[in-house]
Short mmCIF file of C-alpha atoms and ligand atoms in Angstrom, two decimals:
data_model
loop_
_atom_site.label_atom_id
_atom_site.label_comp_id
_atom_site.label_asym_id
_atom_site.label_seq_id
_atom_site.Cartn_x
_atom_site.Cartn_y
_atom_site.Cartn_z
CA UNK E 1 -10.44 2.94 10.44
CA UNK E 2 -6.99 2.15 12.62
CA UNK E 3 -9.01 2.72 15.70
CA UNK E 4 -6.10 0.81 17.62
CA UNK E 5 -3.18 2.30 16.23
CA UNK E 6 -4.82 5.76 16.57
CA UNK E 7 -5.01 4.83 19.87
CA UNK E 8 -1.75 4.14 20.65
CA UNK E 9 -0.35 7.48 19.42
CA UNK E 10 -2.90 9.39 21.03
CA UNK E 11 -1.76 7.47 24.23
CA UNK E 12 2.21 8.57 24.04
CA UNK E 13 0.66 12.15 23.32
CA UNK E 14 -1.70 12.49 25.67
CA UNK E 15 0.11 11.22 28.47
CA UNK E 16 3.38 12.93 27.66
CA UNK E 17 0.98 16.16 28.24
CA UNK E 18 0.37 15.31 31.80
CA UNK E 19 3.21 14.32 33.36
CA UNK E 20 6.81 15.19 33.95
CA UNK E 21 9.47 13.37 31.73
CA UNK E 22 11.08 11.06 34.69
CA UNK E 23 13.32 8.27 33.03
CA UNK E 24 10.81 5.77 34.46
CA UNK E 25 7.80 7.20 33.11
CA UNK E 26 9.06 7.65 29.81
CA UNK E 27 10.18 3.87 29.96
CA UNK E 28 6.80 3.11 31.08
CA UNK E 29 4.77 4.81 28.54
CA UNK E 30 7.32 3.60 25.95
CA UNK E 31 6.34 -0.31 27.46
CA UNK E 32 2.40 1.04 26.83
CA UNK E 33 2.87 2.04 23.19
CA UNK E 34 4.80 -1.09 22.35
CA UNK E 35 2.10 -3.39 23.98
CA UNK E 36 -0.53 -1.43 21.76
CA UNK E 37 1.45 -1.20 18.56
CA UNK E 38 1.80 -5.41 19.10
CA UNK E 39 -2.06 -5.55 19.46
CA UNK E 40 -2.46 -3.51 16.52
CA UNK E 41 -0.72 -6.38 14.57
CA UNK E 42 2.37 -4.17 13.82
CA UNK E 43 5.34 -6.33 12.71
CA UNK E 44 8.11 -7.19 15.56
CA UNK E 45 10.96 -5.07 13.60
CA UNK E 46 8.88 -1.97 12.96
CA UNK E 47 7.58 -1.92 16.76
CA UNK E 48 11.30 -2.37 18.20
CA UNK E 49 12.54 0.67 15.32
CA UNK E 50 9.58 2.65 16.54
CA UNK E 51 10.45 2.78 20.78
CA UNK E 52 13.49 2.52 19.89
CA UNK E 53 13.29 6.50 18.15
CA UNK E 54 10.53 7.05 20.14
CA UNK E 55 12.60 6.35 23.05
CA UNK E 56 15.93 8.39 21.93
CA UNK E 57 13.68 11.47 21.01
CA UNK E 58 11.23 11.70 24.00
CA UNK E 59 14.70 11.54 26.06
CA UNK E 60 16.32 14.52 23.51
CA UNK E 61 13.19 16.17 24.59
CA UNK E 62 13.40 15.86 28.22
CA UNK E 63 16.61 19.33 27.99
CA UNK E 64 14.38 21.13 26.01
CA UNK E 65 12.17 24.04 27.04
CA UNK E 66 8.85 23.84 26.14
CA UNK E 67 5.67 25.39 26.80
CA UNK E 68 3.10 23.04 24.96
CA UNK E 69 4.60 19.10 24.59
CA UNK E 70 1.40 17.75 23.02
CA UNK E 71 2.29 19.63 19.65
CA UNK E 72 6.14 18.92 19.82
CA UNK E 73 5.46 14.64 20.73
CA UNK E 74 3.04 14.99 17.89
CA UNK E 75 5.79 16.21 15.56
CA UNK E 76 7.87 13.44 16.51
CA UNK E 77 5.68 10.72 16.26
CA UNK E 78 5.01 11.58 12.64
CA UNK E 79 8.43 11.80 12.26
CA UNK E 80 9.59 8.80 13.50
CA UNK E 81 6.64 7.54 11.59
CA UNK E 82 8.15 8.73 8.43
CA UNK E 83 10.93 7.25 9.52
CA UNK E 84 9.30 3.73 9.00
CA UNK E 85 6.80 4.75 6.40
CA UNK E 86 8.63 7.10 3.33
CA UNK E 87 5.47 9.08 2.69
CA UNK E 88 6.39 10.88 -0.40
CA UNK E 89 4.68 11.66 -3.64
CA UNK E 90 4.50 8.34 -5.18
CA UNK E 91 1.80 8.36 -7.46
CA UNK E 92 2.96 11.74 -8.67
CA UNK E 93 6.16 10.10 -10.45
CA UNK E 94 4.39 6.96 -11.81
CA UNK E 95 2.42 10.12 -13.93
CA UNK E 96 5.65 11.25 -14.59
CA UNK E 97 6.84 7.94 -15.48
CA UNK E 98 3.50 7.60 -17.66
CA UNK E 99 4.15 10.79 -19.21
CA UNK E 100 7.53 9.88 -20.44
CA UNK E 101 6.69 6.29 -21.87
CA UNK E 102 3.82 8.32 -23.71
CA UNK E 103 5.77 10.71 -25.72
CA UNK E 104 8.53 7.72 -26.41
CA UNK E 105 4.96 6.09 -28.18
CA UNK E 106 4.85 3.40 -25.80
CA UNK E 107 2.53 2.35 -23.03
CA UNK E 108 3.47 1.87 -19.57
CA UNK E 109 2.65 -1.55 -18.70
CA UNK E 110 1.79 -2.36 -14.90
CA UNK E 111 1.62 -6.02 -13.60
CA UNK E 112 -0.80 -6.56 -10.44
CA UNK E 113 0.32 -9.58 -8.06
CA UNK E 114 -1.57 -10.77 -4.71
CA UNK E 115 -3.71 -13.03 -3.19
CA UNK E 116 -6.77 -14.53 -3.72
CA UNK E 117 -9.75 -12.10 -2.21
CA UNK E 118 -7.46 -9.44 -1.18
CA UNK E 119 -8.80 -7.00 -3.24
CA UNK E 120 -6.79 -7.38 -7.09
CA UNK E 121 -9.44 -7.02 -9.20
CA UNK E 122 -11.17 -4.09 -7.79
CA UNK E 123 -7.76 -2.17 -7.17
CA UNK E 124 -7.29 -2.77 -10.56
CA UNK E 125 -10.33 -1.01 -12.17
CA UNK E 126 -10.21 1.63 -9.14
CA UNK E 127 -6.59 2.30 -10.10
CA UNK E 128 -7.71 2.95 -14.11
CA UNK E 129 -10.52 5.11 -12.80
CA UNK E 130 -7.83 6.69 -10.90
CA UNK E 131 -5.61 7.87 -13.63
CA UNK E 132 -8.52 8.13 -16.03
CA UNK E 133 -9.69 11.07 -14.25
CA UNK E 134 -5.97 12.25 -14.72
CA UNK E 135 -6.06 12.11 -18.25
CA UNK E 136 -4.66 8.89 -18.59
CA UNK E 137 -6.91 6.16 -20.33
CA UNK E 138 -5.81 2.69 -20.04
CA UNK E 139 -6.49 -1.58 -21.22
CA UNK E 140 -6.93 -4.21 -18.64
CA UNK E 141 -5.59 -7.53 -18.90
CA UNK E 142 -7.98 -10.16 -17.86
CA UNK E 143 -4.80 -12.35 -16.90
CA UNK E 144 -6.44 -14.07 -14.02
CA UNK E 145 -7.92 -16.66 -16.32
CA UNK E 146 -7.90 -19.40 -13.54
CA UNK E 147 -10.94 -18.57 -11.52
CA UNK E 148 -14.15 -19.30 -12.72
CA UNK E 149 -16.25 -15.64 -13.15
CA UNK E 150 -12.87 -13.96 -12.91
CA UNK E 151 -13.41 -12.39 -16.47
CA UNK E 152 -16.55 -12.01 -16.45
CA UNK E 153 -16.43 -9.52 -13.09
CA UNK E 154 -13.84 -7.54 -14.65
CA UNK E 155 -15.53 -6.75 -17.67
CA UNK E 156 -18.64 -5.66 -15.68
CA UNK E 157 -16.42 -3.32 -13.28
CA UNK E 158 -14.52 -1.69 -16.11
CA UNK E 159 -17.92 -1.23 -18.49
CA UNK E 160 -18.98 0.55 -15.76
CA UNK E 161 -16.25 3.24 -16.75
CA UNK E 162 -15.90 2.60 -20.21
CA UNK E 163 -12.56 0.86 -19.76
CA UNK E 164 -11.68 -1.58 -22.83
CA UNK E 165 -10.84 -5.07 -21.27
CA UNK E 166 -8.40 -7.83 -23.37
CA UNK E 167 -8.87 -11.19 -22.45
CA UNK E 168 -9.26 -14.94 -23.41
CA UNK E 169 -10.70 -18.31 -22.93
CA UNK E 170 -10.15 -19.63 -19.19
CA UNK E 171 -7.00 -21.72 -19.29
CA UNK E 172 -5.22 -19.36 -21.79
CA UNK E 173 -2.08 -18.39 -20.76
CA UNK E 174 -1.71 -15.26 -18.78
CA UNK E 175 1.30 -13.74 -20.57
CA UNK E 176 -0.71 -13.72 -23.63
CA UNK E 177 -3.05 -11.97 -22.70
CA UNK E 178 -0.83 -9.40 -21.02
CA UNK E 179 1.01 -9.13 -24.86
CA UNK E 180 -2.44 -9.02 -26.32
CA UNK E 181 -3.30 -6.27 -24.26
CA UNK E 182 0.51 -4.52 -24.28
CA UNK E 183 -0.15 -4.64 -28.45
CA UNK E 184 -3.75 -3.38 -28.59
CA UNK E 185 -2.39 -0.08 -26.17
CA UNK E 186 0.54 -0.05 -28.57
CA UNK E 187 -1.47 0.34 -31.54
CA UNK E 188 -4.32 2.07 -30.28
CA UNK E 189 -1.87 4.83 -28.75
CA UNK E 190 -3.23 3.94 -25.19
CA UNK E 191 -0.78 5.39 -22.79
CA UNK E 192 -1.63 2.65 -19.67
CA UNK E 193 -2.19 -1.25 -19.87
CA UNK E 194 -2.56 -2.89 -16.39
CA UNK E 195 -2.72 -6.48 -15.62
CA UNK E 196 -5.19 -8.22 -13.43
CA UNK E 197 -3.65 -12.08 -12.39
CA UNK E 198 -5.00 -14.55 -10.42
CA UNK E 199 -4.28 -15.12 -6.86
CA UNK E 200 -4.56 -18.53 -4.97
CA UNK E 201 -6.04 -19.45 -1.03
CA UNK E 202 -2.73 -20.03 -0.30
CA UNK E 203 0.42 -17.91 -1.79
CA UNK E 204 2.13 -21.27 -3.43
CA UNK E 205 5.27 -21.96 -5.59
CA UNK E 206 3.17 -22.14 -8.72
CA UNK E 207 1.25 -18.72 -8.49
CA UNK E 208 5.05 -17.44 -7.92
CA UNK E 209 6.38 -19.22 -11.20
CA UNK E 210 2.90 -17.49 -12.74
CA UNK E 211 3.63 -14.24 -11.65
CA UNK E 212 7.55 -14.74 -12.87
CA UNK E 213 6.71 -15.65 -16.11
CA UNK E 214 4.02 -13.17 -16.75
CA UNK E 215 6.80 -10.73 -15.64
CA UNK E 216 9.92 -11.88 -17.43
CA UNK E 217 6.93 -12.19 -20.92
CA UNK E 218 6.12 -9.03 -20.50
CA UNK E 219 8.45 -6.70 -19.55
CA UNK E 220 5.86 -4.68 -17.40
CA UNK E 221 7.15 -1.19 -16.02
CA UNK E 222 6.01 -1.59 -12.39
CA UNK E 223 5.00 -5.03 -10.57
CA UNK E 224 2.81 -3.60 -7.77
CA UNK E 225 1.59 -6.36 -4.99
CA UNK E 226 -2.04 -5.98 -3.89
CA UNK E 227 -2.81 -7.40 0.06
CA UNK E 228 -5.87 -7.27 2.16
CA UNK E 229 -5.31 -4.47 5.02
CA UNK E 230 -7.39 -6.80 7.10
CA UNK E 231 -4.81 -9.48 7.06
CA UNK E 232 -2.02 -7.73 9.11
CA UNK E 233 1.12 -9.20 9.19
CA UNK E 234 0.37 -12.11 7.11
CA UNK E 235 -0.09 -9.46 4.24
CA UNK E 236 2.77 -8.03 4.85
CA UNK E 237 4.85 -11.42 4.84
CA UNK E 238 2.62 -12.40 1.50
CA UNK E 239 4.14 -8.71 0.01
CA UNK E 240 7.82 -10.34 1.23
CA UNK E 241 7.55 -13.36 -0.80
CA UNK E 242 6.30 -12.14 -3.64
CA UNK E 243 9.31 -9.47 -3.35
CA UNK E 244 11.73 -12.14 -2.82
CA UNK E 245 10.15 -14.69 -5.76
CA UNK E 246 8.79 -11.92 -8.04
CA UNK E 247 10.01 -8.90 -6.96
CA UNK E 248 7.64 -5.66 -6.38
CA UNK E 249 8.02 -1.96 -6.46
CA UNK E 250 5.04 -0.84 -4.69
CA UNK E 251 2.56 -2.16 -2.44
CA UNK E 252 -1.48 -1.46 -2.52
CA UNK E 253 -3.70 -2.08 0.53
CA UNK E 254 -7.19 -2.54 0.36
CA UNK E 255 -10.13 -2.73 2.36
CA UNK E 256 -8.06 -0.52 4.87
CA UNK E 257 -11.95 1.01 5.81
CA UNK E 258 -12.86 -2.40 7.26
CA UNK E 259 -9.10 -2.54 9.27
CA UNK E 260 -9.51 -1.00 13.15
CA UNK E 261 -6.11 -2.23 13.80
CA UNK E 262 -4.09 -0.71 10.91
CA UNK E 263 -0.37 -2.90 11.42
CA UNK E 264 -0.35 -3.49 8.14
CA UNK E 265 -0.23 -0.55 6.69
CA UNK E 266 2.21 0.98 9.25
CA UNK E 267 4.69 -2.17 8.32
CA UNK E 268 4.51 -2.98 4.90
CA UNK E 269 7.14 -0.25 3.65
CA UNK E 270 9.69 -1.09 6.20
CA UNK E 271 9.68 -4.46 5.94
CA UNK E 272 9.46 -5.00 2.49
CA UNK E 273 11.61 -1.94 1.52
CA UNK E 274 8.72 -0.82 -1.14
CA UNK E 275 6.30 2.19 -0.77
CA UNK E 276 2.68 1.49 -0.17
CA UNK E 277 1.42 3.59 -2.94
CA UNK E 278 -2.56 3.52 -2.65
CA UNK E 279 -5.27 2.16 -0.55
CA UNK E 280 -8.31 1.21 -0.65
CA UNK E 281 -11.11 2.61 1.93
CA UNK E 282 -14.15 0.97 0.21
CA UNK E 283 -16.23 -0.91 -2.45
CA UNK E 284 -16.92 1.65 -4.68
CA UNK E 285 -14.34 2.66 -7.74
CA UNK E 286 -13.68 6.31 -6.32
CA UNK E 287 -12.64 4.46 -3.02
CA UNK E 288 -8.87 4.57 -3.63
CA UNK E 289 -6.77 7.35 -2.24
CA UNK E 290 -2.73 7.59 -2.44
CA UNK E 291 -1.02 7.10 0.48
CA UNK E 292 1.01 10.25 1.18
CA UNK E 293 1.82 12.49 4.36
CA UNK E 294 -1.08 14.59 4.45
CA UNK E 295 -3.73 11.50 3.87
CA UNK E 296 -1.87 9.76 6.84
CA UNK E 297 -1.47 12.53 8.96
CA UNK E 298 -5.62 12.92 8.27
CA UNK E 299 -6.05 9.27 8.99
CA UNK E 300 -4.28 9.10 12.64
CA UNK E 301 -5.79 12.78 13.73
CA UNK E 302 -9.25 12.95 13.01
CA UNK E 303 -11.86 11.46 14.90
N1 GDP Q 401 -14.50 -2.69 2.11
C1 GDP Q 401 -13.69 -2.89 1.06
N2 GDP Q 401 -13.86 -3.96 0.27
C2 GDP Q 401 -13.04 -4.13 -0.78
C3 GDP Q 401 -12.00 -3.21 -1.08
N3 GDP Q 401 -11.34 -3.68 -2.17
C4 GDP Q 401 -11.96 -4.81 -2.54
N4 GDP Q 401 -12.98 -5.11 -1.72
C5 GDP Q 401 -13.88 -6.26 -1.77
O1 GDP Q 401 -13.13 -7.45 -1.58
C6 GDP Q 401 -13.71 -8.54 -2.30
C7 GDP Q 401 -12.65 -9.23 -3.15
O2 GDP Q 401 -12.19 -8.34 -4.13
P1 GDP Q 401 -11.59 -8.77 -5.53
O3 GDP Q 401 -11.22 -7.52 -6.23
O4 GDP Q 401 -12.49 -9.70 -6.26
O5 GDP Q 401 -10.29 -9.56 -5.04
P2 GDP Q 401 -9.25 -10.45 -5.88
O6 GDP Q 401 -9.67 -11.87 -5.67
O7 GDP Q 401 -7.93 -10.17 -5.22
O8 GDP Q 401 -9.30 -10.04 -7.28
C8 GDP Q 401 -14.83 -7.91 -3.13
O9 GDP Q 401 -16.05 -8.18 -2.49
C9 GDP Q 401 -14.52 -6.44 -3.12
O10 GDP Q 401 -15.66 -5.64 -3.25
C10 GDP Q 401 -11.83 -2.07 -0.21
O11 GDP Q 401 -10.93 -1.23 -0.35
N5 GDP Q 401 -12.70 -1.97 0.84
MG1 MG Q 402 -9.46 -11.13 -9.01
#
């Protein structure tokens, strides 16, 4: 997982370790780490941000006494990092936001936009699972009723942990099964409802309009756009249009255990100006982990 960009830091840092800070080497290293961050399918504006601090601090450095610079690079790179990448406790207020909606008797309603094949329908279950083992039960909306088998693999994910499903014929319109779903929680005194929606091959004006409509019907608390990690920067740009048309406030990466490269994930805040709140790192349900400091800092150390 992010073998490249893993790579890359562990360049700067390692190489900062053996040698003197000259002006020239630190350009040169700088020139390394940009070449790798490109390969790593980082987006142009986050790799220019990135030498740009990387640049300004490692010179900041250079006055400094120091007695081990592998652990003090280290510390900047993570914070220029989180610099480019807010790394906060995201999840942790959407159970806060949960929490509040709950006592107020209503259900917090979250609408799930992306792609076709990037990963929707699995994030979706994984994400119940997720605050299900929190505390927080929840009803999915089978809104993708365009693809053929859509419903029918939802219902079988979900059985598998006893999560109620809402849905329709294929055709039916996706907002009402989103209200269906939004009234069942309401009356049931479910605390969560979250939508599954189709995706298409290509990201077109009409799955746009879909995903407008759905969200101007419904209301929802929290749009959250689902992209394949494996896609780099064309999930990322996919994340930007649905911003622009739809408008998000999180992002969710999956399949982020099959991506070596990783630029995805590194770009998707910054250029879309929304956190990336989960990922996923694999096929099963429990493979879904929020995307905070320490699970970042775990991903670019370890081995
Ligand atoms: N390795 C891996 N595969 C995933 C992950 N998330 C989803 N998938 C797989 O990606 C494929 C498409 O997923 P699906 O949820 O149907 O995508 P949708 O079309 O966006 O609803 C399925 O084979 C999933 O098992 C993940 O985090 N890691
Ligand atoms: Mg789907």
């Amino acid at each position: 997982m992010l073998e490249t960009l893993k790579k890359a830091f562990s360049g700067v840092i390692e190489k900062i370790k053996m040698a003197e800070l000259s002006e020239k080497e630190i350009e040169r290293f700088i020139e390394e780490f940009k070449l790798q961050l490109i390969s790593s399918d980082v987006a142009v504006e986050v790799v220019d941000k990135l030498c740009e601090r990387l640049s300004e601090e490692l010179s900041k450095l250079k006055f400094k006494r120091f007695t081990d610079p592998s652990s003090q690079v280290k510390e900047i790179m993570f914070k220029i990092i989180g610099e480019v990448l807010p790394l906060e406790g995201w999840v942790e207020k959407i159970l806060e936001m949960i929490e509040e909606k709950k006592r107020g008797g209503e259900p917090f309603v979250i609408l799930f936009v992306g792609p076709n094949g990037g990963g929707k329908t699995t994030t979706v279950v994984k994400v119940a699972k997720f605050f299900k083992d929190r505390g927080y039960s929840s009803i999915i909306a089978a809104s993708d009723t365009f693809r053929a088998g859509a419903i029918e693999q939802l219902k079988k994910l979900a059985e598998s942990i006893k999560i109620r499903v809402v849905s329709q014929k294929y055709g039916a319109d996706p907002a009402a099964v989103a209200l269906d779903a939004v009234m069942s929680a309401r009356s049931d005194k479910i605390p969560l409802v979250l939508i599954d929606t189709a995706g298409r091959t290509e990201v077109d004006v009409n799955l746009l309009e879909e995903m407008k409509k759905i969200k101007r019907v419904v209301k929802p608390d929290l749009v959250i756009y689902v992209g394949d990690a494996l896609m780099g920067n064309v999930a990322v740009e996919q994340a930007k249009r649905f911003n622009e048309y739809v408008g998000i406030d999180y992002a969710i990466l999956a399949k982020l255990d099959a991506d070596a490269r990783g630029g995805a994930a590194l770009s998707i805040s910054y250029t879309t100006g929304k956190p990336l709140l989960f990922v996923g790192i694999g096929q099963r349900l429990e493979d879904i982990a929020p995307f905070n400091r320490e699970y970042f800092q775990r991903l670019l150390t370890q081995q």
